[in-house]
Coordinates of C-alpha atoms in Angstrom, one line a residue:
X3 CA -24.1 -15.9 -5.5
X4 CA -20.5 -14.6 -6.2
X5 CA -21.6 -11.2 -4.3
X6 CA -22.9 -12.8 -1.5
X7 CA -20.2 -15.1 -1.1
X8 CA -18.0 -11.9 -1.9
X9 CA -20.0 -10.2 1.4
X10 CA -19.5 -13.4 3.9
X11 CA -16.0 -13.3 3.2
X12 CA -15.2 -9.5 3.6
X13 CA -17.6 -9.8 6.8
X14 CA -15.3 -12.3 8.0
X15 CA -11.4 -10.8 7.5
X16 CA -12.6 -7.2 8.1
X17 CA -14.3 -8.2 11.2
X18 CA -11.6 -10.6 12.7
X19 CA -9.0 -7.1 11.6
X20 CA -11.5 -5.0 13.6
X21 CA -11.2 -7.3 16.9
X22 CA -7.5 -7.1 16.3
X23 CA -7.5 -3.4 16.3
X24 CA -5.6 -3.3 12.5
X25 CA -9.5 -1.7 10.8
X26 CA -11.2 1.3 12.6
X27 CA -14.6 0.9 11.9
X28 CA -15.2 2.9 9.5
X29 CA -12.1 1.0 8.1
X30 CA -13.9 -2.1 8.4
X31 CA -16.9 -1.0 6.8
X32 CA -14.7 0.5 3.5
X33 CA -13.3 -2.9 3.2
X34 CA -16.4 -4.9 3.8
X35 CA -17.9 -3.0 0.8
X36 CA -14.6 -3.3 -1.1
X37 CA -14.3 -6.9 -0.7
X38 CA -17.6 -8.0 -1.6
X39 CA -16.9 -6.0 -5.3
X40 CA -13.7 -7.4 -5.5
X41 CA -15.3 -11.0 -5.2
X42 CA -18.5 -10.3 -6.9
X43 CA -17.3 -8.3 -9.8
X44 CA -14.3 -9.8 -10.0
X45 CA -13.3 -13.3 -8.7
X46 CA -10.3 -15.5 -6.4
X47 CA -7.8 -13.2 -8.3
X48 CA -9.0 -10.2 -7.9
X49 CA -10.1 -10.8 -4.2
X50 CA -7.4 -12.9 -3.4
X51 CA -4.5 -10.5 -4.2
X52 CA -6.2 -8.1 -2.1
X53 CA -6.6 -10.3 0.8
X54 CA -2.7 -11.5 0.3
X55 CA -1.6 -7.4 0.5
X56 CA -3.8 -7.0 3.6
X57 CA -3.0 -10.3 5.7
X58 CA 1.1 -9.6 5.4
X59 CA 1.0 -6.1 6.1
X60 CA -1.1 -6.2 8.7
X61 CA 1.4 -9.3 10.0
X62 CA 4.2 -6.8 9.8
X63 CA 2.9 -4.3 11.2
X64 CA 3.0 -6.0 14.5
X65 CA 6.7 -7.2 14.0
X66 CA 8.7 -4.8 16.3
X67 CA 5.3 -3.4 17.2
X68 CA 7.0 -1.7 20.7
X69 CA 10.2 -0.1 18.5
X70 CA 7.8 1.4 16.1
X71 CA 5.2 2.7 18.8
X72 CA 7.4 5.8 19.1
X73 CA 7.4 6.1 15.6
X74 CA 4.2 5.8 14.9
X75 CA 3.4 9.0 16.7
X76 CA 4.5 11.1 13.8
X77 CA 2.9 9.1 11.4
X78 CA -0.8 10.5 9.7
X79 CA -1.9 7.0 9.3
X80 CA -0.8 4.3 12.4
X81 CA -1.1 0.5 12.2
X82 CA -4.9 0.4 12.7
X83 CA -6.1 1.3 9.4
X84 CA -9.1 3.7 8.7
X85 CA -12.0 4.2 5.6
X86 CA -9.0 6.8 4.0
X87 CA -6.1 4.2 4.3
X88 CA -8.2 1.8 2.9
X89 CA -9.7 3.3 -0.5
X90 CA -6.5 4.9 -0.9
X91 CA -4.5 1.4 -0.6
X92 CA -7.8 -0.7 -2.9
X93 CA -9.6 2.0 -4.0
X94 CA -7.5 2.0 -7.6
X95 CA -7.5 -1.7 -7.6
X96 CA -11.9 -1.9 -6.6
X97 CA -12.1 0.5 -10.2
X98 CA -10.0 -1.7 -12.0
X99 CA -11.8 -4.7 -10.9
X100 CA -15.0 -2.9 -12.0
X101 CA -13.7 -2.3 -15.5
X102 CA -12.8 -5.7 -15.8
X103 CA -16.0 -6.8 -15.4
X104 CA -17.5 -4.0 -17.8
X105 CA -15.0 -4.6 -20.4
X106 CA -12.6 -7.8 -19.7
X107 CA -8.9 -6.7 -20.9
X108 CA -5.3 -7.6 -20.0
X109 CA -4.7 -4.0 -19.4
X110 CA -6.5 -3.9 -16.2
X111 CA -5.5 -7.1 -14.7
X112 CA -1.5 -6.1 -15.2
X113 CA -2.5 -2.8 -14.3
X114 CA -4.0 -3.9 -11.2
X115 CA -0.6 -6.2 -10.6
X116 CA 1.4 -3.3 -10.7
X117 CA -1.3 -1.3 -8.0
X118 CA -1.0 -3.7 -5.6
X119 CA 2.5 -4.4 -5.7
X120 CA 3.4 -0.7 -4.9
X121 CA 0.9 -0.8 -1.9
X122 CA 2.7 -3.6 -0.7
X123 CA 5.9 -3.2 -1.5
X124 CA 5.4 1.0 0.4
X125 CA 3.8 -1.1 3.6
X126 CA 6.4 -3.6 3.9
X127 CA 9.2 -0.7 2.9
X128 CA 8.1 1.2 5.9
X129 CA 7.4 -1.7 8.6
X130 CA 10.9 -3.1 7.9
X131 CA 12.4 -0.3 7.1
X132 CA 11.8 1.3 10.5
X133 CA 13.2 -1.5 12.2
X134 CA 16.9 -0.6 9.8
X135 CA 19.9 0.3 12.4
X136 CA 21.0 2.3 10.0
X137 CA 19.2 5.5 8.9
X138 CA 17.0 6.5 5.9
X139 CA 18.9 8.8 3.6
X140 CA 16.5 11.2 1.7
X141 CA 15.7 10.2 -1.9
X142 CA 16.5 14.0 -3.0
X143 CA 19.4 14.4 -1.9
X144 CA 21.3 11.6 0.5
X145 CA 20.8 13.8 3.4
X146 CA 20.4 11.3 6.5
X147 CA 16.5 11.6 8.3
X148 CA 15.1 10.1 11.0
X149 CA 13.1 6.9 11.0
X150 CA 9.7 7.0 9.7
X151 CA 10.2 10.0 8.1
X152 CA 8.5 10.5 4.7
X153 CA 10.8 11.0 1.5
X154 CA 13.3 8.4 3.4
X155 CA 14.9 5.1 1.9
X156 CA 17.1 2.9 3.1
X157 CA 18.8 -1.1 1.6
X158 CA 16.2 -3.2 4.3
X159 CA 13.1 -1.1 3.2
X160 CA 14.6 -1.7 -0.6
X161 CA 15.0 -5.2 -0.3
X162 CA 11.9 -5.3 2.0
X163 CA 9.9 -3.8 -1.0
X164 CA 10.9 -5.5 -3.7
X165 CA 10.0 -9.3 -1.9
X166 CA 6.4 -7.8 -0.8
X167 CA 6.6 -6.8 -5.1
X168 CA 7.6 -10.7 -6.0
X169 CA 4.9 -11.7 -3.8
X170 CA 2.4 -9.9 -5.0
X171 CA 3.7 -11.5 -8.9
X172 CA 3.8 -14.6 -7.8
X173 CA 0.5 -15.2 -5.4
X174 CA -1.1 -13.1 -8.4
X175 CA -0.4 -15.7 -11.1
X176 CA -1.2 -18.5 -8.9
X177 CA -4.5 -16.8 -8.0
X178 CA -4.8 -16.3 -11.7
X179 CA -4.3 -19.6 -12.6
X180 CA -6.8 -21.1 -10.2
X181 CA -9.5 -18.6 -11.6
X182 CA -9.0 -20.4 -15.3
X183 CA -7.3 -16.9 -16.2
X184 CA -3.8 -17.0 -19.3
X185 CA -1.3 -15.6 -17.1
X186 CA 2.8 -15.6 -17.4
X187 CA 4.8 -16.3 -14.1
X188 CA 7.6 -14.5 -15.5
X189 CA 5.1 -11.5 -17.1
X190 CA 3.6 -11.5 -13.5
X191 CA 6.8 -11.5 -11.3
X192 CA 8.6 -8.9 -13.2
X193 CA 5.7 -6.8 -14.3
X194 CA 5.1 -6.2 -10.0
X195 CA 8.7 -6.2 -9.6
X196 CA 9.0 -3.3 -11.3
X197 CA 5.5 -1.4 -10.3
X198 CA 6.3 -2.1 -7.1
X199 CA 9.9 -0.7 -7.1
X200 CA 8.6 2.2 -9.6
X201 CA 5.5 3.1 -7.0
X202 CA 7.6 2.8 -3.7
X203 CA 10.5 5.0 -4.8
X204 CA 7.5 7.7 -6.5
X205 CA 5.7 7.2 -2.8
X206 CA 9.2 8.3 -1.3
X207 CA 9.6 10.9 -4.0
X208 CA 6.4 12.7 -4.0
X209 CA 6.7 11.9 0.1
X210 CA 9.9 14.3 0.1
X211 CA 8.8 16.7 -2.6
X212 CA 5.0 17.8 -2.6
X213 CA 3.6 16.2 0.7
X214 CA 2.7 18.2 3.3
X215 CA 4.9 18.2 6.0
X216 CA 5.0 19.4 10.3
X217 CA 7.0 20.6 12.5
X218 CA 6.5 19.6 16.8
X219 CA 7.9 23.1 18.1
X220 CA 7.6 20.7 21.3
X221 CA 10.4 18.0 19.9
X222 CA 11.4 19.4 16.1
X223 CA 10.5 16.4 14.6
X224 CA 9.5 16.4 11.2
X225 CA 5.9 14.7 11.7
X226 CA 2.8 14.0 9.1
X227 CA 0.4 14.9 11.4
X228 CA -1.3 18.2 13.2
X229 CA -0.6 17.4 16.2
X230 CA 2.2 16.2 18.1
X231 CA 3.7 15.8 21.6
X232 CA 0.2 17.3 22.5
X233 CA 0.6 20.6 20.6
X234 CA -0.5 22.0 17.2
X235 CA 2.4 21.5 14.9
X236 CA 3.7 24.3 12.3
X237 CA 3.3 23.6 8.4
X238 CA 6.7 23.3 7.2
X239 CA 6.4 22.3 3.2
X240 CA 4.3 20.9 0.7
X241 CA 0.7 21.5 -0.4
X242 CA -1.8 21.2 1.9
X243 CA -3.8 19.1 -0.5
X244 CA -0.9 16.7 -1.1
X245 CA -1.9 14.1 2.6
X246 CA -0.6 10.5 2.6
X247 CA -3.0 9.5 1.1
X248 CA -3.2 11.2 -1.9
X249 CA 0.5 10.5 -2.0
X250 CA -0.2 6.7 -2.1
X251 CA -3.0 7.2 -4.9
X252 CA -0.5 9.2 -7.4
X253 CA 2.1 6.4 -6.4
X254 CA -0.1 3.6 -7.4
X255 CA -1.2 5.0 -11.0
X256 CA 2.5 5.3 -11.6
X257 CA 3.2 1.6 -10.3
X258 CA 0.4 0.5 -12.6
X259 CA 1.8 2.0 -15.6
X260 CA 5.2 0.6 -14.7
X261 CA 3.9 -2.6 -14.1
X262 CA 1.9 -2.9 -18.1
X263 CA 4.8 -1.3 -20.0
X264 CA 7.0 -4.0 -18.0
X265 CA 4.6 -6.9 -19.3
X266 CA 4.2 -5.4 -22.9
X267 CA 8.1 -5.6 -23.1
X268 CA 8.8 -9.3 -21.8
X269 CA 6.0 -9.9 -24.3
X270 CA 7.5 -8.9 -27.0

């Protein structure tokens, strides 16, 4: 029954994203089958935490939709979200939820707190972020970049990503309590504080380091994507291996990991 009721309400969300254009379909269709695990192998904390990530990012990325539509040009994933951008965003979190249900442990539910804070505490960095008056500065070395471009940080995509992390703490211990499960607030909150802060600055990190990286000969923007201003950009840096996606994975492992040392340390 859980799996079925998992299925109706992944159906549901991923369709009514699809209508709004925020899921491609084969974007819908990743998150269909992810939702119905989340649900069925897990249960209203697992899926629920998922579901909060998904609803406020996909809010904010329609806040200052027209000043980011520019923007969004150089980005390799835009606001309507496909099969990549999803696993890459709940793919960590689906395999956690999986071992839970294989072998039940605290270590993947704080591990999973600390996953989906740094998704949502990178999504919200960059949608408010963008919409800064003041320019990103690069996390390597304070040189000043445009908006939107990867390796960038700014205080209003700081702040912005630590409340998605407090969220994500707090809706996760309420979600936690309603499922019968022993959870901390204070465990919770800080342990996503600081995976999300730890994953959003190591997104921003391994964004300006190792990702790979365009030029537009048409503008000379620095882009994420192969083409631009309808022309084949030029490869500037970073492994060709090392997409946005991958970028987001490496950054949630390390946001996990931040998150359970966090919650082994207020426990002690």
């Amino acid at each position: 029954m859980d799996w079925l009721i998992g299925a109706a309400g992944a159906i549901i969300v991923a369709g009514a994203a699809y209508r709004k254009r925020s899921l491609s379909e084969s974007g819908a269709a990743a998150a269909i089958l992810m939702g119905t695990i989340y649900y069925g192998a897990g249960n209203v904390f697992w899926f629920g935490t998922l579901l909060l990530f998904f609803i406020t990012s996909t809010l904010l990325s329609r806040y200052g939709k027209k000043r980011k539509a520019d923007l969004e040009k150089s980005y390799a994933k835009t606001g309507r979200r496909d099969a990549g951008q999803v696993f890459a965003n709940g793919g960590i979190g689906m395999v956690l939820c999986l071992l839970n249900a294989w072998a039940p442990s605290e270590l993947w539910v704080l591990l999973f707190i600390g996953v989906m804070a740094t998704v949502t505490a990178d999504t919200w960095a960059t949608e408010l972020g963008s919409l800064s008056r003041r320019p990103p500065r690069s996390v390597l070395n304070g040189k000043v970049l445009t908006a939107g471009e990867s390796g960038g940080v700014s205080w209003a995509g700081s702040i912005a990503a630590a409340a998605g992390s407090v969220l994500i703490g707090a809706g996760g211990w309420l979600l936690a309590e309603w499922s019968g499960m022993n959870a901390e607030l204070l465990s919770y909150v800080l342990a996503a504080l600081a995976g999300g802060l730890v994953g959003a600055f190591a997104d921003s990190y391994l964004g300006a380091a190792v990702q790979v990286m365009y030029r537009c000969p048409a503008c000379g923007k620095t882009v994420e994507v192969a083409q631009h201003c309808g022309q084949e950009t030029e490869r500037m840096r970073g492994y060709s291996w090392m997409s946005n996606d991958a970028v987001n994975l490496l950054s949630s492992l390390l946001g996990g990991a931040a998150a359970y040392g966090t919650a082994v340390l207020v426990a002690l």
